[in-house]
Amino acid sequence: MPLGRVFHITCGTSRPVVRSGNGPCMEKGVLRFFFDYGAGGCLWAGDAATLYRLGVGPVDATLFDLKGRISKPPCLALSQMVRSLRDQLDSEHSCYLNPLYQPDPSLWSQSLCDRFNTDVERLLLLLRQEIGDNFHIVDEQTRYVEDADLNEYLAKNPSLSKMNEVVIPTVL
């Protein structure tokens, strides 16, 4: 449903609402912000009305078929800058778990966790600037810290080391 000029108003409810031009009041949608491994997006419907309007899955992701063709465009249009940062963080997030055995400590150093967390904050701010007039964005993304057991784990596994940067695997 395309919206015209959006104004923040209250229509007899304690929740934020938006109005399109002189049209009827419509409650502001709710989006949940978090990365899920390999999902390709970071925004998920956060209430029944938003789910009805935008559907399931990451609503900011483009879905592709097996031949690489777009099978479902994203429900939300985001700027190229925001999409690029989201895609970078989505790829990095997929590398957080231990690559050998996922329940073991993550190999991320505190400096890598800090950089990732800072970029997450920047993405969240950009998303709120771009679509915050129409959606309340609920931050559910975990902020990472270096695993307390990492040094002990690395001492037992000398072939491994702390990661100070994410290296995205590529296929040649």
Coordinates of C-alpha atoms in Angstrom, one line a residue, residues 5-172:
R5 CA 3.4 12.3 2.8
V6 CA 3.6 10.8 6.3
F7 CA 2.8 12.6 9.5
H8 CA 3.2 11.3 13.1
I9 CA -0.1 11.7 14.9
T10 CA -2.1 10.0 17.6
C11 CA -5.5 8.7 16.8
G12 CA -7.0 7.7 20.2
T13 CA -4.2 5.1 20.8
S14 CA -1.0 5.1 22.7
R15 CA 0.9 3.6 19.8
P16 CA 2.4 5.7 17.1
V17 CA 0.3 6.0 13.9
V18 CA 0.8 7.4 10.4
R19 CA -1.5 9.1 8.1
S20 CA -1.2 9.3 4.3
G21 CA -2.4 12.8 3.2
N22 CA -6.0 13.2 4.4
G23 CA -6.6 9.5 4.5
P24 CA -7.5 7.3 7.5
C25 CA -5.2 6.7 10.4
M26 CA -3.0 3.7 10.2
E27 CA -0.9 2.4 13.1
K28 CA 2.8 2.6 12.5
G29 CA 4.2 -0.8 11.6
V30 CA 6.6 -2.7 13.8
L31 CA 9.8 -4.3 12.5
R32 CA 12.2 -6.5 14.4
F33 CA 15.9 -5.8 13.7
F34 CA 18.3 -8.8 13.9
F35 CA 20.5 -10.9 11.7
D36 CA 19.8 -14.6 11.2
Y37 CA 22.4 -16.9 9.7
G38 CA 22.2 -16.7 5.9
A39 CA 18.8 -14.9 5.8
G40 CA 20.0 -12.1 3.5
G41 CA 18.2 -9.4 5.5
C42 CA 17.8 -8.0 9.0
L43 CA 14.2 -6.7 9.2
W44 CA 11.3 -9.0 10.2
A45 CA 7.6 -8.2 10.8
G46 CA 7.1 -7.4 14.4
D47 CA 3.3 -7.4 14.7
A48 CA 0.3 -9.0 13.0
A49 CA -0.5 -5.9 10.9
T50 CA 3.0 -5.6 9.6
L51 CA 3.1 -9.4 9.0
Y52 CA -0.1 -9.1 7.0
R53 CA 1.2 -6.1 4.9
L54 CA 4.8 -7.4 4.3
G55 CA 4.7 -11.2 4.8
V56 CA 7.2 -13.5 6.4
G57 CA 10.9 -13.7 6.3
P58 CA 13.3 -10.8 6.2
V59 CA 11.2 -8.2 4.5
D60 CA 14.3 -6.3 3.3
A61 CA 15.8 -9.3 1.5
T62 CA 15.7 -10.1 -2.2
L63 CA 15.0 -13.8 -2.8
F64 CA 16.5 -15.6 -5.8
D65 CA 15.7 -18.8 -7.6
L66 CA 18.3 -21.5 -8.3
K67 CA 19.3 -19.8 -11.6
G68 CA 20.0 -16.5 -9.8
R69 CA 16.9 -14.7 -11.0
I70 CA 14.9 -12.6 -8.6
S71 CA 11.9 -14.7 -7.4
K72 CA 10.7 -12.2 -4.8
P73 CA 11.8 -8.6 -4.6
P74 CA 12.2 -7.0 -1.1
C75 CA 9.0 -5.6 0.5
L76 CA 10.9 -2.5 1.7
A77 CA 13.0 -0.3 -0.6
L78 CA 16.3 0.7 1.0
S79 CA 19.1 2.9 -0.3
Q80 CA 22.1 1.3 -1.9
M81 CA 24.3 2.5 1.0
V82 CA 22.0 0.8 3.5
R83 CA 21.7 -2.4 1.5
S84 CA 25.5 -2.6 1.1
L85 CA 26.1 -2.2 4.8
R86 CA 23.3 -4.7 5.6
D87 CA 24.8 -7.2 3.2
Q88 CA 28.3 -6.7 4.6
L89 CA 27.0 -7.3 8.2
D90 CA 24.9 -10.2 7.1
S91 CA 28.0 -11.9 5.6
E92 CA 30.1 -11.1 8.7
H93 CA 27.4 -12.3 11.1
S94 CA 27.4 -15.7 9.2
C95 CA 31.1 -16.0 10.2
Y96 CA 30.6 -15.4 14.0
L97 CA 30.0 -19.0 15.0
N98 CA 33.0 -21.3 15.4
P99 CA 33.7 -22.8 11.9
L100 CA 34.8 -26.2 13.2
Y101 CA 32.1 -26.9 15.8
Q102 CA 29.4 -24.2 16.3
P103 CA 28.9 -24.8 20.1
D104 CA 32.6 -24.1 20.7
P105 CA 33.7 -20.5 21.4
S106 CA 33.5 -18.0 18.6
L107 CA 37.0 -17.1 17.3
W108 CA 36.1 -13.4 17.2
S109 CA 38.5 -11.1 19.1
Q110 CA 37.0 -8.3 21.2
S111 CA 38.2 -5.7 18.6
L112 CA 36.3 -7.6 15.9
C113 CA 33.2 -7.7 18.1
D114 CA 33.5 -4.0 18.8
R115 CA 33.8 -3.2 15.1
F116 CA 30.8 -5.4 14.2
N117 CA 28.8 -3.9 17.0
T118 CA 29.6 -0.3 15.9
D119 CA 28.6 -1.1 12.4
V120 CA 25.3 -2.7 13.7
E121 CA 24.6 0.6 15.5
R122 CA 25.3 2.6 12.4
L123 CA 23.0 0.4 10.3
L124 CA 20.2 0.7 12.8
L125 CA 20.6 4.4 12.8
L126 CA 20.4 4.6 9.0
L127 CA 17.4 2.3 8.9
R128 CA 15.6 4.5 11.4
Q129 CA 16.4 7.5 9.3
E130 CA 15.2 5.9 6.1
I131 CA 12.0 4.0 7.2
G132 CA 11.5 5.2 10.8
D133 CA 8.6 7.4 9.7
N134 CA 6.5 4.4 8.8
F135 CA 7.9 1.7 11.1
H136 CA 8.9 1.4 14.8
I137 CA 12.2 -0.6 14.6
V138 CA 12.8 -2.9 17.6
D139 CA 16.5 -3.7 18.1
E140 CA 16.8 -7.4 18.9
Q141 CA 20.4 -7.9 17.5
T142 CA 22.8 -9.3 20.0
R143 CA 25.9 -7.3 20.6
Y144 CA 28.9 -9.6 20.6
V145 CA 31.8 -9.8 23.1
E146 CA 34.8 -12.0 23.0
D147 CA 34.0 -15.4 24.4
A148 CA 35.3 -15.7 28.0
D149 CA 36.6 -19.2 27.2
L150 CA 38.3 -18.3 24.0
N151 CA 41.9 -18.2 25.3
E152 CA 41.6 -21.6 27.0
Y153 CA 40.0 -23.0 23.8
L154 CA 42.8 -21.7 21.7
A155 CA 45.5 -23.1 24.1
K156 CA 43.9 -26.5 23.5
N157 CA 43.7 -25.9 19.7
P158 CA 47.0 -24.4 18.7
S159 CA 46.2 -24.5 15.0
L160 CA 43.5 -21.9 15.5
S161 CA 43.8 -18.2 16.4
K162 CA 41.6 -15.2 17.3
M163 CA 40.0 -13.5 14.3
N164 CA 40.7 -9.8 14.1
E165 CA 38.9 -9.4 10.8
V166 CA 36.2 -11.4 8.9
V167 CA 37.4 -13.1 5.8
I168 CA 34.3 -14.0 3.7
P169 CA 34.8 -17.3 2.0
T170 CA 34.6 -17.2 -1.8
V171 CA 34.1 -19.8 -4.5
L172 CA 36.4 -19.6 -7.5

